[in-house]
């Protein structure tokens, strides 16, 4: 009987459209727009954890919508004038409320679940060999958030049966999410600058991920689950409440859930976003090491790395780096990274490494070994064109190129064009000097780069008088 009634509910109500909106809208955003979610090691189809985090980010749109759609659905009895009639039916109120609440929550959960499945298929078909299970609770909490929002909206609409209730709830939810949303700051970890961290975590929306090794801690999953269960329980209690006293008692679950959640949720960003220890574990092939999350890159990096280390030894002698390691340390946007004279640091989000293979990868490794950069050049951080230009001069010389070969695809902006014009002029002047002078300039350039000196580029670009 219940199954037949549920099928009728789904066939004759507007509930399925809510699930289709979540599914279609999410896929339209993720697939039709060439956004930052397609780029880097934290792209939404690059790793399982980043896929889950990007789909959680979509709750900024769908969580307020779920509250509003639930409220609109909850007004059905009041709009049709059947509320009093159903109140005389001997069937328990909770059983009458369970079917429509379950239908609405179910289609929202199914719609979002299919978005996660679409992302999971993309990740599975990709290059990654790292298959953790830590992404599962991230997605499960998102599914619970949509269901809780819908049921809560239905309960509020049942308690306040006004046509203004759905739009008011949508606006209020949007304002709350905007206030509590943890904005991406310039720090190494996303922070909540406009609200205390525990309060901000009551929103299930996550910031857009920028580090593939970062994930949410277990205390975040637990705290948000307690809060969302309380929210759902209050919504369902409001659905079946028959009088004012029962409605007041219906607020107890959400208050208890919020209190328990605030006692569990971490108080700072360091306890919220943690490095996935399994993903960050190094996997090595001789002197070349990458993280477990990027171990599919190790074979080619190892082969090209051995060649690059040999070239660096020929140029720098005993001062040459002896190892190559993936840079897995979280840092602030545009922050200075720690330079190690004995190690070539590789960041697969940087432009010269993101898609490099073959000789281009060798060139990028030699460039980073000769002129280690203190500031990353990624799609998020930008970096300085002078660093890329200087690295190109040094790597082209070390590889015996007859002309300047850029370590990355030159940009088209006026700033980039001027930078590469200066690099070509510097290359011409540099190539005209005697071999001994060339080697001396490269050695001086390397030493200056290790100190993160702002003026280290002058060593090659303007000649020995700049040293």
XYZ file of C-alpha atoms in Angstrom:
467
model
C 0.000 0.000 0.000
C 2.713 2.486 1.023
C 4.749 1.701 -2.098
C 1.728 2.319 -4.337
C 0.934 5.562 -2.549
C 4.563 6.661 -2.847
C 4.537 5.978 -6.592
C 1.355 8.019 -6.907
C 2.939 10.807 -4.872
C 5.944 10.905 -7.161
C 3.857 10.674 -10.338
C 1.295 13.344 -9.500
C 3.313 15.807 -7.442
C 6.004 18.307 -8.331
C 8.603 16.534 -6.177
C 10.519 14.881 -9.085
C 11.136 18.282 -10.653
C 13.161 19.322 -7.633
C 15.499 16.377 -8.083
C 15.790 17.037 -11.811
C 16.624 20.683 -11.105
C 19.438 19.711 -8.739
C 20.771 17.156 -11.210
C 20.455 19.255 -14.357
C 21.591 22.489 -12.729
C 24.668 20.884 -11.184
C 25.735 19.200 -14.409
C 25.138 22.439 -16.327
C 27.409 24.356 -13.948
C 30.135 21.742 -13.835
C 30.174 20.661 -17.480
C 28.972 23.683 -19.444
C 31.148 26.302 -17.729
C 34.922 26.289 -18.078
C 35.545 27.155 -14.442
C 38.399 26.715 -12.011
C 36.929 23.288 -11.108
C 38.388 21.877 -14.344
C 41.959 22.917 -13.563
C 44.799 21.588 -11.466
C 45.229 18.641 -9.153
C 42.205 19.816 -7.148
C 39.893 19.783 -10.173
C 36.521 18.147 -9.651
C 37.408 15.140 -11.830
C 41.080 14.878 -10.777
C 40.744 13.143 -7.400
C 37.950 11.541 -5.379
C 38.203 13.966 -2.468
C 38.235 17.085 -4.639
C 35.241 15.704 -6.572
C 33.291 15.379 -3.319
C 34.382 18.840 -2.169
C 33.366 20.499 -5.430
C 29.924 18.879 -5.355
C 29.563 20.028 -1.722
C 30.386 23.533 -2.936
C 27.252 23.362 -5.100
C 25.130 23.341 -1.928
C 25.541 27.113 -1.912
C 22.820 27.011 -4.586
C 20.834 23.897 -3.710
C 20.565 24.102 0.075
C 18.482 27.333 0.100
C 16.539 26.043 -2.894
C 15.735 22.805 -1.051
C 14.339 24.748 1.890
C 12.137 26.799 -0.434
C 10.945 23.854 -2.510
C 10.153 21.929 0.663
C 8.138 24.867 1.965
C 6.237 25.154 -1.297
C 5.489 21.437 -1.139
C 4.389 21.760 2.479
C 1.708 24.298 1.540
C -0.139 21.764 -0.595
C -2.773 20.833 1.993
C -3.364 24.460 2.970
C -3.710 25.560 -0.665
C -6.179 22.766 -1.462
C -8.203 23.341 1.722
C -7.868 19.730 2.860
C -5.882 20.294 6.059
C -8.914 19.967 8.327
C -10.213 16.969 6.380
C -6.955 15.051 6.747
C -6.941 15.951 10.426
C -10.091 13.837 10.931
C -8.580 10.734 9.328
C -7.750 8.052 11.930
C -4.401 7.395 10.271
C -1.586 8.735 12.513
C -0.311 12.159 11.512
C 3.289 10.961 11.324
C 2.359 8.311 8.763
C 0.527 10.871 6.621
C 3.537 13.184 6.767
C 6.146 10.508 6.130
C 5.209 9.825 2.510
C 5.345 13.390 1.123
C 8.411 14.204 3.234
C 10.116 11.018 2.094
C 9.211 11.686 -1.538
C 10.628 15.211 -1.526
C 13.757 14.282 0.423
C 14.270 11.175 -1.700
C 14.211 12.916 -5.070
C 16.616 15.620 -3.855
C 18.969 12.982 -2.517
C 18.708 11.006 -5.747
C 19.368 14.069 -7.905
C 22.456 15.028 -5.945
C 23.580 11.413 -5.778
C 23.546 11.186 -9.568
C 25.773 14.278 -9.713
C 28.255 12.490 -7.452
C 28.013 9.387 -9.629
C 28.746 11.470 -12.738
C 31.812 12.918 -11.051
C 32.904 9.522 -9.777
C 32.772 8.046 -13.269
C 34.961 10.884 -14.547
C 37.495 10.322 -11.760
C 37.499 6.554 -12.282
C 38.190 6.994 -15.992
C 41.035 9.419 -15.271
C 44.689 8.836 -14.444
C 44.497 8.744 -10.668
C 45.405 5.476 -8.955
C 44.554 6.732 -5.468
C 41.120 5.505 -4.393
C 40.383 6.578 -0.821
C 37.109 6.227 1.057
C 37.434 9.545 2.856
C 35.331 11.257 0.201
C 32.253 9.190 1.106
C 31.285 11.045 4.331
C 31.768 14.365 2.532
C 29.091 13.380 0.016
C 26.840 11.669 2.574
C 26.657 14.824 4.676
C 25.717 16.769 1.527
C 22.879 14.343 0.793
C 21.686 14.596 4.392
C 21.821 18.401 4.177
C 19.461 18.492 1.197
C 17.000 16.090 2.819
C 17.048 17.991 6.121
C 16.537 21.323 4.364
C 13.519 20.021 2.431
C 11.840 18.472 5.478
C 12.511 21.572 7.553
C 10.979 23.764 4.858
C 7.887 21.554 4.742
C 7.501 21.746 8.517
C 7.825 25.517 8.652
C 5.278 25.907 5.848
C 2.872 23.626 7.704
C 3.294 25.729 10.846
C 3.069 29.052 8.959
C 0.795 28.332 5.930
C 1.381 31.539 3.986
C 2.321 32.081 0.344
C 5.137 34.262 1.631
C 6.718 31.428 3.592
C 8.644 29.745 0.713
C 10.248 32.925 -0.684
C 10.997 34.169 2.822
C 12.744 30.911 3.672
C 14.773 31.006 0.446
C 15.933 34.570 1.091
C 16.696 33.836 4.748
C 18.608 30.676 3.816
C 20.621 32.480 1.158
C 21.527 35.224 3.611
C 22.486 32.676 6.253
C 24.641 30.654 3.856
C 26.315 33.826 2.616
C 27.036 34.895 6.171
C 28.290 31.527 7.325
C 30.087 30.526 4.136
C 33.762 30.050 4.744
C 35.377 32.308 2.185
C 38.696 31.302 0.648
C 41.219 33.562 2.324
C 44.868 34.090 1.505
C 45.902 31.737 4.299
C 47.248 28.238 3.909
C 43.854 26.907 5.044
C 40.367 28.260 4.244
C 39.096 30.333 7.144
C 35.856 31.927 8.322
C 36.649 35.638 8.608
C 33.058 36.838 9.137
C 31.828 34.296 11.686
C 33.321 32.071 14.406
C 34.487 28.806 12.867
C 32.024 26.631 14.789
C 29.090 28.811 13.777
C 30.286 28.899 10.171
C 30.428 25.111 10.045
C 26.683 24.898 10.644
C 26.461 25.633 6.929
C 27.064 22.435 4.934
C 28.599 24.446 2.074
C 32.350 24.064 1.605
C 34.692 26.498 -0.091
C 36.043 25.631 -3.505
C 39.046 23.337 -2.936
C 42.458 24.560 -3.985
C 44.649 21.844 -2.420
C 44.123 18.253 -3.512
C 45.566 16.904 -0.245
C 43.165 18.768 2.043
C 40.036 17.101 3.348
C 37.476 17.682 6.098
C 38.214 16.283 9.535
C 36.078 13.644 11.232
C 34.847 16.131 13.843
C 33.360 18.241 11.046
C 31.451 15.254 9.662
C 30.148 14.312 13.115
C 29.177 17.832 14.143
C 27.379 18.616 10.899
C 25.553 15.284 10.993
C 24.238 15.986 14.505
C 23.085 19.456 13.476
C 21.380 18.292 10.285
C 19.625 15.404 12.028
C 18.264 17.878 14.573
C 17.115 20.164 11.765
C 15.351 17.298 9.989
C 13.729 16.110 13.227
C 12.380 19.580 13.947
C 10.996 19.842 10.417
C 9.204 16.511 10.702
C 7.894 17.360 14.163
C 6.439 20.607 12.800
C 4.763 18.609 10.044
C 2.818 16.479 12.533
C 2.318 19.102 15.272
C -1.376 19.730 15.929
C -1.219 22.727 18.270
C 0.982 25.574 19.438
C 2.463 23.635 22.351
C 3.537 20.813 20.063
C 5.129 23.313 17.685
C 7.151 24.807 20.508
C 8.319 21.350 21.557
C 9.281 20.704 17.942
C 12.120 23.191 18.335
C 13.870 21.006 20.888
C 15.611 18.669 18.377
C 17.198 21.486 16.365
C 18.371 23.247 19.519
C 19.823 20.043 20.931
C 21.431 19.209 17.598
C 22.982 22.673 17.383
C 24.292 22.464 20.943
C 25.835 19.033 20.372
C 27.294 20.141 17.051
C 28.892 23.268 18.513
C 30.514 21.079 21.149
C 32.018 18.795 18.500
C 32.895 21.132 15.620
C 36.492 22.433 15.593
C 37.133 25.999 16.615
C 39.697 26.894 13.958
C 40.588 26.225 10.349
C 43.446 23.903 11.284
C 40.985 21.501 12.880
C 38.533 21.841 9.993
C 40.758 21.209 6.972
C 43.395 18.556 7.495
C 45.957 16.969 5.218
C 44.952 13.498 4.081
C 47.889 11.559 5.515
C 47.369 8.602 3.185
C 47.224 10.847 0.108
C 50.313 12.809 1.161
C 52.444 9.728 1.905
C 55.532 9.824 -0.357
C 56.073 7.212 -3.044
C 59.627 7.139 -4.341
C 61.670 5.747 -7.174
C 65.248 6.406 -6.213
C 65.752 10.156 -5.650
C 62.350 11.062 -7.140
C 59.312 11.177 -4.835
C 55.673 12.116 -5.324
C 52.614 11.865 -3.102
C 50.446 8.763 -3.164
C 47.646 10.843 -4.709
C 49.877 11.558 -7.733
C 51.772 8.297 -7.949
C 50.539 7.802 -11.524
C 52.966 10.576 -12.464
C 55.977 8.846 -10.925
C 57.171 6.669 -13.868
C 57.690 9.523 -16.314
C 58.861 11.941 -13.628
C 61.442 9.408 -12.492
C 62.776 8.835 -16.010
C 62.942 12.510 -16.838
C 64.141 13.363 -13.359
C 67.247 11.215 -13.690
C 68.126 13.051 -16.901
C 67.478 16.442 -15.316
C 69.568 15.686 -12.227
C 72.482 14.656 -14.458
C 72.264 17.937 -16.391
C 72.090 19.918 -13.157
C 75.184 18.134 -11.841
C 77.079 18.999 -15.021
C 76.171 22.667 -14.648
C 76.338 23.202 -10.880
C 78.716 20.463 -9.788
C 78.544 19.572 -6.098
C 75.973 22.333 -5.460
C 73.443 20.660 -7.736
C 70.201 19.221 -6.254
C 70.346 15.511 -5.515
C 66.631 14.713 -5.370
C 63.243 15.644 -6.825
C 60.201 15.855 -4.575
C 56.581 16.894 -5.018
C 55.779 20.003 -3.000
C 52.935 18.865 -0.737
C 53.052 21.555 1.933
C 49.912 23.751 2.122
C 50.755 27.428 1.845
C 48.995 30.742 1.580
C 48.020 32.063 -1.812
C 51.029 33.941 -3.210
C 52.969 32.779 -0.153
C 56.683 32.060 -0.136
C 57.527 28.365 -0.219
C 60.509 26.815 1.467
C 63.413 26.341 -0.912
C 65.787 23.419 -0.377
C 69.127 23.656 -2.170
C 69.384 19.867 -2.386
C 65.899 19.203 -3.743
C 63.967 20.207 -6.843
C 60.403 20.968 -5.750
C 57.641 19.998 -8.190
C 54.136 21.430 -7.968
C 51.835 19.792 -10.525
C 49.543 22.821 -10.384
C 52.248 25.086 -11.783
C 51.993 25.890 -15.472
C 55.331 24.365 -16.452
C 54.491 21.025 -14.784
C 50.714 20.758 -15.195
C 50.767 19.153 -18.654
C 54.486 18.705 -19.293
C 55.803 15.432 -20.657
C 58.872 14.245 -22.529
C 61.521 16.868 -23.128
C 59.230 19.620 -21.846
C 59.189 17.898 -18.461
C 62.982 17.622 -18.476
C 63.208 21.320 -19.311
C 60.824 22.228 -16.472
C 62.854 20.171 -13.963
C 66.145 21.693 -15.110
C 64.644 25.180 -14.933
C 63.327 24.634 -11.420
C 66.658 23.155 -10.325
C 68.721 26.029 -11.717
C 66.369 28.838 -10.722
C 64.074 27.605 -7.920
C 61.116 29.930 -7.616
C 59.810 31.100 -4.274
C 56.348 31.906 -5.641
C 54.213 29.343 -7.468
C 52.822 30.131 -10.917
C 49.385 28.541 -10.875
C 45.997 29.523 -12.263
C 45.045 30.794 -8.805
C 48.268 32.553 -7.862
C 49.528 33.973 -11.142
C 53.202 34.259 -10.281
C 55.766 36.515 -11.913
C 56.557 36.318 -15.602
C 60.131 37.369 -14.787
C 60.659 34.046 -13.010
C 59.460 32.064 -16.035
C 61.583 34.185 -18.368
C 64.726 33.758 -16.262
C 64.150 30.023 -15.943
C 63.763 29.793 -19.713
C 67.121 31.461 -20.306
C 68.865 29.179 -17.801
C 67.203 25.949 -19.010
C 67.723 26.725 -22.714
C 71.430 27.264 -22.047
C 71.783 24.101 -19.921
C 70.035 21.986 -22.561
C 72.179 23.385 -25.383
C 69.296 25.045 -27.206
C 70.199 27.313 -30.105
C 67.284 29.637 -29.338
C 65.279 30.603 -26.272
C 62.620 27.981 -25.484
C 59.966 29.042 -22.903
C 59.381 26.683 -19.987
C 55.649 27.431 -20.238
C 53.227 28.636 -22.884
C 53.666 32.417 -23.157
C 50.670 34.490 -22.148
C 48.967 37.022 -24.384
C 48.675 39.957 -21.975
C 50.773 43.083 -22.463
C 52.640 42.257 -19.252
C 53.495 38.767 -20.509
C 54.518 39.989 -23.946
C 56.887 42.544 -22.428
C 58.351 39.897 -20.123
C 59.135 37.530 -22.989
C 60.546 40.339 -25.129
C 62.928 41.160 -22.281
C 63.785 37.451 -21.998
C 64.655 37.196 -25.695
C 66.849 40.294 -25.427
C 68.551 38.824 -22.359
C 69.072 35.540 -24.179
C 70.732 37.286 -27.095
C 73.083 39.186 -24.791
C 73.747 36.123 -22.666
C 74.545 33.883 -25.647
C 77.099 36.406 -26.878
C 79.254 36.135 -23.730
C 82.148 33.649 -23.377
C 81.296 30.136 -22.043
C 83.116 30.739 -18.769
C 81.134 33.916 -18.169
C 77.903 32.106 -18.987
C 78.616 29.414 -16.413
C 79.534 32.030 -13.810
C 76.313 33.938 -14.388
C 74.209 30.772 -14.084
C 75.960 29.872 -10.814
C 75.348 33.358 -9.436
C 71.729 33.225 -10.578
C 71.245 29.899 -8.792
C 72.698 31.212 -5.529
C 70.531 34.344 -5.656
C 67.392 32.318 -6.371
C 67.982 30.190 -3.264
C 67.772 33.336 -1.131
C 64.470 34.434 -2.757
C 66.169 37.661 -3.718
C 63.790 39.940 -5.611
C 66.613 41.133 -7.860
C 68.095 37.728 -8.709
C 66.808 37.997 -12.299
C 69.231 40.858 -12.972
C 72.109 38.386 -12.855
C 71.139 37.036 -16.281
C 69.021 39.820 -17.699
C 71.522 42.699 -17.255
C 74.892 41.025 -16.893
C 77.579 40.735 -14.258
C 77.368 44.373 -13.186
C 74.006 43.578 -11.583
C 75.580 41.075 -9.194
